[in-house]
XYZ file of C-alpha atoms in Angstrom:
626
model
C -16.018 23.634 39.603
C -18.225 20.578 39.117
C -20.002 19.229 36.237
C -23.916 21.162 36.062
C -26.471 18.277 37.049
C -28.981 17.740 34.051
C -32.435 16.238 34.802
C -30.898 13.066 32.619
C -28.147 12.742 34.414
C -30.034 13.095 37.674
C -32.912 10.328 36.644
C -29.416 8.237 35.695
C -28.416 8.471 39.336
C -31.453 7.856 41.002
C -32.433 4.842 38.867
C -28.812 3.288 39.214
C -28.986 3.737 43.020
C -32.511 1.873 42.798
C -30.827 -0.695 41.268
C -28.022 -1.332 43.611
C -29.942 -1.331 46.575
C -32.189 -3.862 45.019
C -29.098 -6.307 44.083
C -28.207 -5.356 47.961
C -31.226 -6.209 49.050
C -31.524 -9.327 46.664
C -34.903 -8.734 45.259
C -33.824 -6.773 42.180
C -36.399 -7.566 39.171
C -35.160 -7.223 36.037
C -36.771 -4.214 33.979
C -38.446 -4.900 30.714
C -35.551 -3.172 28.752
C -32.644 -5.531 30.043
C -34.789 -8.573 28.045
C -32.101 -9.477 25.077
C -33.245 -8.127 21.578
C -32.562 -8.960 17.991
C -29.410 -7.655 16.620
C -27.769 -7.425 12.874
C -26.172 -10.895 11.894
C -22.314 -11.769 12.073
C -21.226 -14.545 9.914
C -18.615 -17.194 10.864
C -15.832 -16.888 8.417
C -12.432 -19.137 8.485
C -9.817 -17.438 9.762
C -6.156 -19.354 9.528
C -4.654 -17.824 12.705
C -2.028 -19.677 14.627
C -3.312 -20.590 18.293
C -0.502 -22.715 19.375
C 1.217 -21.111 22.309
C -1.321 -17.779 21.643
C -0.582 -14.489 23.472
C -2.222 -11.938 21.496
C -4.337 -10.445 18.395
C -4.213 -7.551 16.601
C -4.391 -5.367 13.404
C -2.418 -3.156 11.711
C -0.926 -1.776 7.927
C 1.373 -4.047 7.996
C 2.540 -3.676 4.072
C 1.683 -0.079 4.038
C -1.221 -0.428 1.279
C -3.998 1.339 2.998
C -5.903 -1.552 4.139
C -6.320 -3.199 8.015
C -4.301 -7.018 8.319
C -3.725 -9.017 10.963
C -0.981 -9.962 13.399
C -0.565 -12.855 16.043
C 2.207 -12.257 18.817
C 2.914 -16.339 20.111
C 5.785 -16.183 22.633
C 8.332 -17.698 21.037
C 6.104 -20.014 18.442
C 5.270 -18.814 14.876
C 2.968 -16.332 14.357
C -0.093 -15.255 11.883
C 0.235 -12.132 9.273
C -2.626 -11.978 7.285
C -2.926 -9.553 4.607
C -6.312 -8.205 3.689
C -7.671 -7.061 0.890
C -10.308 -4.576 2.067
C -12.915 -6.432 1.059
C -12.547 -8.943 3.975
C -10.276 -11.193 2.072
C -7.101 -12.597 3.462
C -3.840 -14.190 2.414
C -1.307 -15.896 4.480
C 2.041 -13.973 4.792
C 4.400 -16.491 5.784
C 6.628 -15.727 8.587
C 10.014 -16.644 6.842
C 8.429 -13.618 4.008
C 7.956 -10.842 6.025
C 11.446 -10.431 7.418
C 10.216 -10.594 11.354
C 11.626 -14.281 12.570
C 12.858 -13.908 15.626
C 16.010 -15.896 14.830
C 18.401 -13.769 12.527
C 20.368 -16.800 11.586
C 18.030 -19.169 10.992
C 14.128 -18.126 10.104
C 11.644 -20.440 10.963
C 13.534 -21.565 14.318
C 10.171 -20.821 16.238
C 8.316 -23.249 18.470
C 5.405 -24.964 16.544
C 3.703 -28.052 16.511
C 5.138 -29.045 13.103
C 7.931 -30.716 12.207
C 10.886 -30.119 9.376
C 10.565 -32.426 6.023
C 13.357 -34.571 6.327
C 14.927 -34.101 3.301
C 17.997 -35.741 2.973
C 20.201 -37.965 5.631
C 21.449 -36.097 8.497
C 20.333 -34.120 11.999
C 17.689 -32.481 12.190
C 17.287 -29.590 15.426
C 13.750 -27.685 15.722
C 11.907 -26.698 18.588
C 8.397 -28.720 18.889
C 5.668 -28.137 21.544
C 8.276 -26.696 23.396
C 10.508 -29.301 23.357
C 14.150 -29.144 21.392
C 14.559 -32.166 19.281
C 17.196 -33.405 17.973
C 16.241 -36.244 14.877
C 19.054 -38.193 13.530
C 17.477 -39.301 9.900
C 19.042 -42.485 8.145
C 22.312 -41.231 9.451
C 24.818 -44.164 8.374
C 28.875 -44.441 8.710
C 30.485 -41.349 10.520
C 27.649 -39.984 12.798
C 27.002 -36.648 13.344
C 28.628 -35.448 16.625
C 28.813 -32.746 18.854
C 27.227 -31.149 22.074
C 24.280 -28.834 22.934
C 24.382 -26.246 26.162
C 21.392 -25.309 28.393
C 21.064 -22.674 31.175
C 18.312 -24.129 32.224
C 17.197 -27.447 33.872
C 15.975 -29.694 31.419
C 14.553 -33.169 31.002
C 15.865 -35.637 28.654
C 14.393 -38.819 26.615
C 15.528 -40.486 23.543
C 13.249 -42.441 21.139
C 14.091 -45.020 18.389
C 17.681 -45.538 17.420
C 19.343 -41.862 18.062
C 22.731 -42.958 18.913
C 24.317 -42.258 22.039
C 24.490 -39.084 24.546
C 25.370 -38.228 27.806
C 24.258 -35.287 30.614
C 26.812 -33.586 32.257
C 26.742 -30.264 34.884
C 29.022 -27.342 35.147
C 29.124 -23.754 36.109
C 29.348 -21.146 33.716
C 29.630 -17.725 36.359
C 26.110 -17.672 38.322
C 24.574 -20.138 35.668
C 24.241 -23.625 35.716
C 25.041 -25.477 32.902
C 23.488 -28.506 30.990
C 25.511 -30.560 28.903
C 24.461 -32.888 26.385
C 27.487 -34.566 24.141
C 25.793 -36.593 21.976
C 26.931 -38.722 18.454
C 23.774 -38.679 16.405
C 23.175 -41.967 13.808
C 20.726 -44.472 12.372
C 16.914 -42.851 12.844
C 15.782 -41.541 16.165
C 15.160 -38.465 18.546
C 16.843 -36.914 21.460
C 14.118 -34.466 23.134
C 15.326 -32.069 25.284
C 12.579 -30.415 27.539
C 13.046 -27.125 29.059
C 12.052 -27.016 32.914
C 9.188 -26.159 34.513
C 7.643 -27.202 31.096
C 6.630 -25.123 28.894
C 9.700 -22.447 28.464
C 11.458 -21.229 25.553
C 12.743 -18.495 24.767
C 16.829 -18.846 26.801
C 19.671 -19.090 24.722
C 20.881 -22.789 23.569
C 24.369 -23.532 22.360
C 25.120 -26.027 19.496
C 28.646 -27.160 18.967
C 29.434 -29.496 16.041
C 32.646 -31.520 16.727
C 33.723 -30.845 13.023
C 32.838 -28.477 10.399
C 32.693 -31.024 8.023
C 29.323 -31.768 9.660
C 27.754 -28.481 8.905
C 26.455 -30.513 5.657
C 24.533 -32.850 7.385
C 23.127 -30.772 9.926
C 19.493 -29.223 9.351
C 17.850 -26.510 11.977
C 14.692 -25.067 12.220
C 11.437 -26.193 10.403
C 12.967 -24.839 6.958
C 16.409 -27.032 7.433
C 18.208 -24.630 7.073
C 22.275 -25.213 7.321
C 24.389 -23.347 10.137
C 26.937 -21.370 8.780
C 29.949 -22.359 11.245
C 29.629 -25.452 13.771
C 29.409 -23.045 16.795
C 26.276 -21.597 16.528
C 23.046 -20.143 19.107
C 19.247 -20.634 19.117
C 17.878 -17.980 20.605
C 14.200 -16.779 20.581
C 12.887 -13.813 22.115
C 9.359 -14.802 23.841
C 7.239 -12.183 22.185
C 4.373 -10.685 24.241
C 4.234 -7.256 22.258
C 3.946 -5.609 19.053
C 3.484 -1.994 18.391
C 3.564 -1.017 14.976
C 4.186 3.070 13.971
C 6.532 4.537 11.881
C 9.993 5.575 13.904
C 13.160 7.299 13.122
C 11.811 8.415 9.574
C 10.874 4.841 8.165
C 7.508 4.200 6.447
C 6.655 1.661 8.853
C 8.247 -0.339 12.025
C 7.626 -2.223 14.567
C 8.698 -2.252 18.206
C 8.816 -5.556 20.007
C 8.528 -6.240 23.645
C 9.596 -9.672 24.979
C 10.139 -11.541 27.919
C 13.736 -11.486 30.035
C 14.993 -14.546 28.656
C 14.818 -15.823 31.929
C 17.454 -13.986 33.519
C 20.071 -14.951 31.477
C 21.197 -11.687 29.411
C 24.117 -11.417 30.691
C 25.075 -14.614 28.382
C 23.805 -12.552 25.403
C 25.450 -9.945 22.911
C 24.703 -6.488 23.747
C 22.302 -6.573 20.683
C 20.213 -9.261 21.700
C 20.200 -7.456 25.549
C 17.745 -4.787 23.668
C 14.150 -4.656 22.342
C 13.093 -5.948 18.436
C 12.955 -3.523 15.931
C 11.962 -3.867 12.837
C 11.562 -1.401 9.553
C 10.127 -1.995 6.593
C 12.422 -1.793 3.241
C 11.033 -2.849 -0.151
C 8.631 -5.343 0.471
C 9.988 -6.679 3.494
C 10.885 -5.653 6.971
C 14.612 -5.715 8.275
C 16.251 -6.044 11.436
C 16.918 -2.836 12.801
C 19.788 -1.847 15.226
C 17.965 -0.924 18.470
C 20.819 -1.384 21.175
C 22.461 1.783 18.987
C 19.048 3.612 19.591
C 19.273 3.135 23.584
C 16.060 0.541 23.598
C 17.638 -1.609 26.026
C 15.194 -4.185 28.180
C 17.726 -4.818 30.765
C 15.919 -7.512 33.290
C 12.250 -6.110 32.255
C 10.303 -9.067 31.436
C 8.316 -6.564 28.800
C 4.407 -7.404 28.534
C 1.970 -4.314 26.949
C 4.012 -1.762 24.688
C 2.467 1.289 23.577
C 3.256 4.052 21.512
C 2.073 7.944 22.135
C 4.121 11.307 22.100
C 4.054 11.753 25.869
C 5.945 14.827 26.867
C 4.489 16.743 23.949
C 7.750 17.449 21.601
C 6.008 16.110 18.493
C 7.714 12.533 18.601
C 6.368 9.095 20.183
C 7.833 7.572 22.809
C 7.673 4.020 24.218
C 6.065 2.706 27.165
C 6.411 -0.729 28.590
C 5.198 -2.663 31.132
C 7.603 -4.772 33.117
C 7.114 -7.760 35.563
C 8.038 -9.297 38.711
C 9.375 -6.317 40.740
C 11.235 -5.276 37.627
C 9.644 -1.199 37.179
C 7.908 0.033 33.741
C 10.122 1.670 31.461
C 9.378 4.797 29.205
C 11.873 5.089 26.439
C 11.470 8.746 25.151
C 12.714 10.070 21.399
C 15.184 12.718 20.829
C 15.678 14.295 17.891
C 18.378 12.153 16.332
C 15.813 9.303 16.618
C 17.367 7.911 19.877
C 15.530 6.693 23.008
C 16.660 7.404 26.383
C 14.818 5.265 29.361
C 13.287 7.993 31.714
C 10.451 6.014 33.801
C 12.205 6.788 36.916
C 12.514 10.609 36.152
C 9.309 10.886 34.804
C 7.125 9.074 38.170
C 5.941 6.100 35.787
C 8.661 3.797 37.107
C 6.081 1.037 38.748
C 7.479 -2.182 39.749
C 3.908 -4.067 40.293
C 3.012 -5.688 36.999
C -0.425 -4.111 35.454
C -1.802 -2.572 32.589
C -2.691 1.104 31.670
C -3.614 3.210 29.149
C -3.405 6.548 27.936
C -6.377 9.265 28.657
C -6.284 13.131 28.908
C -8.107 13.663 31.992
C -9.181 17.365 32.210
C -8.933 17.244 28.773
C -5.609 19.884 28.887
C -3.700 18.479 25.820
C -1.318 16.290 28.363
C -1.766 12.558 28.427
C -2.085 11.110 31.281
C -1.584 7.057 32.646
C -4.290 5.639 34.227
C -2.828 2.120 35.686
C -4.036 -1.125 36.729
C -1.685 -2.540 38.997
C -1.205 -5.012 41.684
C -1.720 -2.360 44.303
C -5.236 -1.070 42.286
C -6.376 1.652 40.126
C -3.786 4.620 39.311
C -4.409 8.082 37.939
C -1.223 9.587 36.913
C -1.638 12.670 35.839
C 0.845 14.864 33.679
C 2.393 18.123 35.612
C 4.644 19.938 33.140
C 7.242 16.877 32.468
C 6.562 14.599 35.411
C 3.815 12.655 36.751
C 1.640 12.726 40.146
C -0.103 9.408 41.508
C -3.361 9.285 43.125
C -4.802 6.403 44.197
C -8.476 6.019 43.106
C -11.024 4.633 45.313
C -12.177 1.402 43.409
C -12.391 -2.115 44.331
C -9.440 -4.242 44.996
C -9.467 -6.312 41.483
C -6.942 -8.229 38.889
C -7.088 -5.974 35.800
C -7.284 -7.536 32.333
C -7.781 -4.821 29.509
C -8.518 -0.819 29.976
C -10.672 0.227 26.804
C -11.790 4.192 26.498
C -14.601 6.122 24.759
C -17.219 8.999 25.333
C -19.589 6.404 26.524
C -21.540 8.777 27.926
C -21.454 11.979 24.861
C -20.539 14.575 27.255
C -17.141 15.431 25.462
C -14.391 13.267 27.663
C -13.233 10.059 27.720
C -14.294 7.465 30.282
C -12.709 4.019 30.829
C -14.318 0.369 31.507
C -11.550 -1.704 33.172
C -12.710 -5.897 32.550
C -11.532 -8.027 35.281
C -12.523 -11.619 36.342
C -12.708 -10.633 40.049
C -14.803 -7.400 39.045
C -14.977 -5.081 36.428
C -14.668 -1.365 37.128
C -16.411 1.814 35.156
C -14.276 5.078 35.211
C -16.310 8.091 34.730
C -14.846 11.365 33.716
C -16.051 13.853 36.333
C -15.137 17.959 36.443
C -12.560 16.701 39.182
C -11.193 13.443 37.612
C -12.573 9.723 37.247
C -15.065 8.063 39.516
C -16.058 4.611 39.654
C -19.440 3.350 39.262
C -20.367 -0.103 39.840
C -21.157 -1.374 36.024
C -24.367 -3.245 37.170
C -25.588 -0.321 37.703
C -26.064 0.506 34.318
C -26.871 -2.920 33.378
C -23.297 -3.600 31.900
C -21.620 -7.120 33.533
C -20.356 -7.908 36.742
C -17.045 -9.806 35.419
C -15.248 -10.145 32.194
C -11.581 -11.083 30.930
C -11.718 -8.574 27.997
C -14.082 -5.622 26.776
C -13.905 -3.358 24.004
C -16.071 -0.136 24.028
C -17.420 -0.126 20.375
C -20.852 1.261 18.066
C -21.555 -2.022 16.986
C -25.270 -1.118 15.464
C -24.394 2.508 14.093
C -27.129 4.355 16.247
C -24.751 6.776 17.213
C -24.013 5.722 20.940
C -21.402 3.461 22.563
C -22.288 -0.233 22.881
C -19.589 -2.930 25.200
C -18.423 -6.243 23.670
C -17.718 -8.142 26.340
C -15.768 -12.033 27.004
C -18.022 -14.114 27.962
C -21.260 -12.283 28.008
C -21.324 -10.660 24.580
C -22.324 -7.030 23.471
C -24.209 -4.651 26.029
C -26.211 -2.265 23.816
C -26.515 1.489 25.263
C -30.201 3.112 24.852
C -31.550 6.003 24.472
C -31.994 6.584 28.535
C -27.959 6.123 29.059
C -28.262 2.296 30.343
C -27.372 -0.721 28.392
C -28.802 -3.962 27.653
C -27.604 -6.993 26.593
C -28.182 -7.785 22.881
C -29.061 -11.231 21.074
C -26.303 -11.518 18.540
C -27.052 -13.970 15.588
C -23.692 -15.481 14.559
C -22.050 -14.923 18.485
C -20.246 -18.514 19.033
C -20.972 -20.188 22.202
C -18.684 -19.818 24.896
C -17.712 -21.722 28.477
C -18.793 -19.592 31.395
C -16.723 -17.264 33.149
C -15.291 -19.545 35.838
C -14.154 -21.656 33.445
C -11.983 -19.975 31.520
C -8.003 -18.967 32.150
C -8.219 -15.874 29.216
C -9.447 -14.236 26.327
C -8.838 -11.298 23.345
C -11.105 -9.896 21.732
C -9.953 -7.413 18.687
C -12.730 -5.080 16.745
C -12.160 -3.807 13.192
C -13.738 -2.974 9.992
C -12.247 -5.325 7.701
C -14.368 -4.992 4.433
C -14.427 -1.357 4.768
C -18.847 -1.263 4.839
C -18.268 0.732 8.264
C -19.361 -2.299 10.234
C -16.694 -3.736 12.632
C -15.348 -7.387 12.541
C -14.658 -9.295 15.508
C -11.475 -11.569 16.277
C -12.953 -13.535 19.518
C -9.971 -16.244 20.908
C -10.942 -17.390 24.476
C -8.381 -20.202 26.670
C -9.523 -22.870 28.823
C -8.015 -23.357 31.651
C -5.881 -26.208 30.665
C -4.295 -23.551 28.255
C -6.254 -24.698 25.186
C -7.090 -21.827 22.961
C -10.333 -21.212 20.650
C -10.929 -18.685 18.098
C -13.477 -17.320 15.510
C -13.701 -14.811 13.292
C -17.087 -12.879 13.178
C -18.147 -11.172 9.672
C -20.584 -8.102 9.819
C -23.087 -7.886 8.028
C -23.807 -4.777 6.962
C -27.351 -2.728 8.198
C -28.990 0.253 7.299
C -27.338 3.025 9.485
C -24.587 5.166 8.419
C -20.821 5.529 9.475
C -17.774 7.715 9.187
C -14.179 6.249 9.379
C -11.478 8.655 9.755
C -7.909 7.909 9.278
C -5.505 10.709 10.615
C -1.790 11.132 8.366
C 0.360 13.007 11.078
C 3.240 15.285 10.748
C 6.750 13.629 10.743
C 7.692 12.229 14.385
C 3.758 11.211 14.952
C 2.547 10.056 11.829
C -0.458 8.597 13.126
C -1.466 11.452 14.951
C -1.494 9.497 18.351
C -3.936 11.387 20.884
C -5.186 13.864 18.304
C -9.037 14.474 19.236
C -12.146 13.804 16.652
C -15.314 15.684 17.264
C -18.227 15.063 14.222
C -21.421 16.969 14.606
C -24.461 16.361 12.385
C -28.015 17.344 13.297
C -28.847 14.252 15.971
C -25.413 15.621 18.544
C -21.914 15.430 18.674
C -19.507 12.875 19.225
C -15.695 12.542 20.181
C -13.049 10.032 19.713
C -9.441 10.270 19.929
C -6.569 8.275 17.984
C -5.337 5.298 19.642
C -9.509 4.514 21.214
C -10.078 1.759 18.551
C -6.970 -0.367 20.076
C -8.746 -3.525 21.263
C -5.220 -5.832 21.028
C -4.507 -6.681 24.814
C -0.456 -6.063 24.853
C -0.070 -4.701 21.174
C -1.062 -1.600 19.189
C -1.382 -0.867 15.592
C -5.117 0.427 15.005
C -5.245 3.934 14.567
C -8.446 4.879 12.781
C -11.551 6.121 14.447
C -14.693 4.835 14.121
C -18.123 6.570 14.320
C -21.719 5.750 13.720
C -24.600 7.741 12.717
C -27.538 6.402 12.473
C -29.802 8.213 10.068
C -27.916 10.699 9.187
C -26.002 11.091 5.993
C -24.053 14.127 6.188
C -21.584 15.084 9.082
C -22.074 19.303 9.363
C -18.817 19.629 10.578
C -15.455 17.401 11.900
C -13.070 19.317 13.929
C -9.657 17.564 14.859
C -7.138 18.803 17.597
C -3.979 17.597 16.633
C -1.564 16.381 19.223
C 0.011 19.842 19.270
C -2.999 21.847 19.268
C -3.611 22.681 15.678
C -7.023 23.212 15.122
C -8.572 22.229 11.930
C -12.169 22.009 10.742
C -13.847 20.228 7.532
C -17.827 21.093 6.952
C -20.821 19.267 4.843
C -18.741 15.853 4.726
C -21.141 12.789 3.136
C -20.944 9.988 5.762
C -20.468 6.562 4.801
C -16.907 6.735 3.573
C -13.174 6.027 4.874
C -11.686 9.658 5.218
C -7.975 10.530 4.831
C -7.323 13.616 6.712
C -3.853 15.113 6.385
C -1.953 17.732 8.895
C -2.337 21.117 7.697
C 1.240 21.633 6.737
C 1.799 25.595 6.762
C-alpha cells in the first residue's frame, strides 16, 4: 500500500521537478527563499585537540559523570580526552591517566610530534612523525648495544654522533626481516622510517645485548624503562571507538584498528583481537577480549558500531573491514561472549563502505543500509538473516550516512555526503527512494553532513562540510543559512577530508560544533564552535536501558506538543565518522514550552508514555522495570 499523496507533498514534487529541469536546462533562477539569512551566533572557543595524524572526533561519558566529553581516535599517535564540565568547560585527560595507551608495557609509546625530556645519560627510543628514533644522550664509556627488528621495509639515517650500526636482511617464515645491530654512544640519532612513509602501527623488536643496559635505556615519550632487554613496540592503528557498557561493566569501550599490516601471525593471540577497555575506579583497564571471541583476524577494522541487532536484548558489534577482507558482526551471548556471524547473518561484505542502522518499515528490526564500493545497499532484517537489494542511486564514494525524520512524517530518512555526489534517502510505504538533494535546495557535494535542529524551530536543518548549515522552512525545502561565527573554509575540490561532530556541550539545548577539515597534503584544521543560546525551546532526552542495552540503542522517541509531532531514535545524534558514543536525543520546539506527551518504544517493544513534561530541560528516562 503506498503512502496517501497530501496537497504538500504534491506541491513538494511538482516544485522539485521544476527545479531539476531548470538545472537541466541550465537556466534555473534562484528563488527569493534560497538568498542566505541571518542566523544565531557561534563563538570560536579554544579547543586543545590533537590533529597530528587525525582520524576521527567524537563524544561520549567517558568518566561516567553525566556530562558529554570528548574523544580523538589518531591511528597510532596520541589522542585527545577532554572532560567537560557541562557548562562547556574542558580539562585535558592525559592519555597515560585514563588507562587507554595502546602500548600495555609502556604508555605513552604513541606516535607524536614531541619528543621525550632527556633526563639522564642513556638511549632514548620513541616514535616521532612516524619515524622510530633511536637518541643516544651523552652516552660515555660502555655504549649501549643491541639490535632492533622490522617486518617492514624501512629507511635509515643517522644524525650527529650516534655510534655505529649496521642493516642486515633475513627471513623470518613469509616475512622479511630488517635488522639493525647498532652500539649507541656520545649524542646522536638513528631514525628508522617505516616504508611507504607514513606507517606505524607493525610490531618492532628491541633486543638489548645485556640486561645490565635496561638502566640506561628510556622508551616512549615518558622514558619509561623496559622491564627485560627483549621487549616489543607494538601499536594498534586506531580508526574506531565505540563506547557502551558490555559484559556488565559501567562503561567500556570497543576498539577497531587496522591489520597491522598483515603481520598477526607474528603477534600473541591477545594482540590478534580487538581493544577492550572497562572502566574500574577512576580509570579504564585492559580487558581480555581474545577470551570473549572479538578476534579481527586480517580485517583492517574502520567504522564500529554498537546496536542489539537480532533483538535478544544485548548489543552486538559491527565492523567494517577493508581491502577484500568482509565486515564482521560479532554478536553477544549470554555469558557476555561474542561469536563472529557476518557470514551467517548476509552482512559479510568484502567492498569497504560505510552503513548505518535504520528500521525501514518501521517493524522493530534494524536494518543496514550500506555504502559500498558497488553503491547503495538496503539490507533488510528477515527473522535472523538479512536480504540485499540494490537501490537505484547514483554511482558515488560514500563519506558519512546521517538519519532523521527530515521530513515529520514518522520514519527515518537518510542523507548520504559524498564528494562525487551526495544522495537523499527517502522513506517511502515500500522502502527508500532517492531524490536528487538539489532538489530541495540542499548541496550537490559534501565530505560530511549531520542532520541536526540547529535554530530550535522544530524542523530538521543539514550541517554540511564545506557549505555550512541548510535551514528547512516551513514549505519542506531548505536554504542555506548565514552563520555568524562559521570559520572559513577551502572549497570542495580542495580538500582530501573532513568531521564534523554536533553536541550540546553547556547543556542550554543548543548544539556545539567540532568542525576539523584536511587539505590535501594531509594537513588538518579544526575549530570548535560555541552556541549561543536563542529564544526557542528544547527537550534533551537521555534513555537508561535495561541490563544488556543500557543505552537503549534503537529505542524510538515521539514528543507531541500543540505545533506536531516529532520522532527520533537512539543512536540519530551520532555525528563521529567511524566512532559512536552519543546517545541522547535532541529536539527543538520552538515556542512551545510544554511537551503534551513523550512516548518511547523501547528496543523490545515496551511501550511507555510521560504527559505535561516542561521543555527546556535534560530528561533522564529510565526502563520501566516490572
Amino acid at each position: 500500500m503506498f503512502r496517501r499523496i497530501t496537497p504538500w507533498r504534491l506541491a513538494r514534487w511538482m516544485l522539485g521537478m521544476l527545479m531539476l529541469l531548470g538545472w537541466s536546462a541550465g537556466c534555473y533562477v534562484p528563488t527569493p527563499w534560497q538568498k542566505p539569512l541571518p542566523n544565531p551566533a557561534f563563538q570560536p572557543a579554544p579547543l586543545p585537540i590533537e590533529r597530528f595524524h587525525l582520524f576521527d572526533v567524537g563524544v561520549t561519558d567517558l568518566n561516567g559523570d553525566g556530562a558529554l566529553d570528548i574523544f580523538s581516535v589518531n591511528h597510532s599517535a596520541r589522542q585527545s580526552f577532554l572532560l567537560g564540565d557541562g557548562q562547556g568547560g574542558w580539562q585535558a585527560w592525559p592519555l597515560e591517566s585514563t588507562g587507554l595507551s595502546q602500548s600495555t608495557t609502556f604508555p605513552g609509546l604513541e606516535d607524536s610530534d614531541r619528543a621525550p625530556a632527556w633526563r639522564e645519560p642513556g638511549l632514548y627510543i620513541y616514535w616521532n612523525a612516524s619515524r622510530l628514533i633511536l637518541h643516544s644522550h651523552r652516552i660515555q664509556g660502555t655504549p649501549v648495544q643491541g639490535e632492533v627488528l622490522f617486518f617492514t621495509p624501512i629507511a635509515t639515517e643517522a644524525r650527529g654522533d650516534f655510534g655505529t650500526w649496521t642493516l642486515e636482511e633475513s627471513q623470518q617464515g613469509a616475512h622479511s626481516v630488517k635488522r639493525i645491530r647498532f652500539s649507541a654512544a656520545g649524542d646522536g640519532d638513528l631514525i628508522l622510517t617505516p616504508q611507504p612513509y607514513p606507517r606505524v602501527g607493525s610490531p618492532v623488536q628491541i633486543r638489548l645485548a645485556e640486561e645490565s643496559m635496561i638502566e640506561r635505556t628510556f622508551v616512549g615519550i615518558q622514558g619509561q624503562r623496559p622491564s627485560q632487554a627483549d621487549f616489543l613496540l607494538d601499536l594498534k592503528d586506531r580508526h574506531g571507538l565505540a563506547w557502551h557498557p558490555l559484559t556488565g561493566a559501567r562503561a567500556s569501550v570497543l576498539i577497531a584498528g587496522g591489520a597491522n599490516l598483515g603481520l598477526t601471525d607474528i603477534l600473541e593471540p591477545a594482540r590478534r583481537a580487538y581493544e577492550l577497555f572497562r572502566w574500574e575506579g577512576e580509570r579504564y583497564h585492559r580487558d581480555d577480549a581474545a577470551s570473549l571471541g572479538l578476534h579481527k583476524g586480517d580485517c583492517a577494522a574502520r567504522k564500529i558500531s554498537l546496536q542489539d541487532v537480532n533483538g535478544d536484548g544485548r548489543v552486538d558489534a559491527y565492523v567494517v573491514c577493508i581491502r577484500n577482507t568482509p565486515n564482521q558482526l560479532f554478536t553477544m551471548a549470554p555469558d557476555g561472549t561474542f561469536t563472529e556471524t557476518a557470514q551467517a547473518a548476509g552482512l559479510g561484505m568484502p567492498d569497504g563502505g560505510t552503513f548505518a542502522w535504520l528500521d525501514v518499515g518501521e517493524d522493530g528490526q534494524p536494518d543496514l543500509l550500506w555504502a559500498g564500493e558497488d553503491g547503495v545497499w538496503l539490507y533488510r532484517q528477515e527473522g535472523w538473516r538479512f536480504r540485499g537489494e540494490k537501490l537505484s542511486t547514483p554511482k558515488i564514494w560514500a563519506q558519512t550516512i546521517t538519519l532523521a525524520d527530515f521530513d515529520g512524517d514518522g520514519d527515518g530518512d537518510a542523507f548520504i555526503a559524498s564528494k562525487d555526489a551526495n544522495l537523499l534517502l527517502i522513506q517511502e510505504e515500500d522502502g527508500l527512494h532517492y531524490r536528487p538533494p538539489e532538489t530541495f535546495g540542499l548541496p550537490q557535494a559534501s565530505l560530511t553532513a549531520h542532520w541536526l535542529d540547529v535554530d530550535n524551530d522544530g524542523r530538521m536543518d543539514l550541517a554540511t562540510i564545506p557549505d555550512g548549515v541548510f535551514r528547512q522552512t516551513p514549505d519542506g525545502q531548505f536554504q542555506p543559512m548565514e552563520v555568524l561565527g562559521w570559520p572559513a573554509m577551502p572549497p570542495l575540490d580542495a580538500l582530501r577530508s573532513a568531521r564534523a561532530v554536533w553536541f550540546d556541550a553547556d547543556n542550554d539545548g543548543y548544539q556545539e560544533a567540532i568542525l576539523a577539515t584536511q587539505t590535501l597534503d594531509k594537513q588538518w584544521e579544526t575549530a570548535y564552535l560555541k552556541r549561543r543560546p536563542g529564544a526557542n525551546h528544547w527537550l534533551e532526552v537521555r534513555l537508561h536501558g535495561p541490563a544488556g542495552n543500557e543505552a537503549a540503542m534503537g529505542a524510538k522517541i515521539a514528543v507531541r506538543t500543540s505545533a506536531g509531532s516529532q520522532i527520533g531514535r537512539v543512536g540519530w545524534s551520532e555525528s563521529s565518522h567511524y566512532s559512536q558514543g552519543h546517545y541522547r536525543v535532541h529536539f527543538g520546539l520552538g515556542d512551545q514550552t510544554i511537551v503534551d506527551q513523550i512516548a518511547i518504544t523501547w528496543p523490545d517493544g515496551k511501550q511507555q508514555t510521560l504527559d505535561r513534561i516542561p521543555a527546556d530541560q535534560l530528561l533522564d528516562i529510565a526502563y520501566p522495570n516490572p
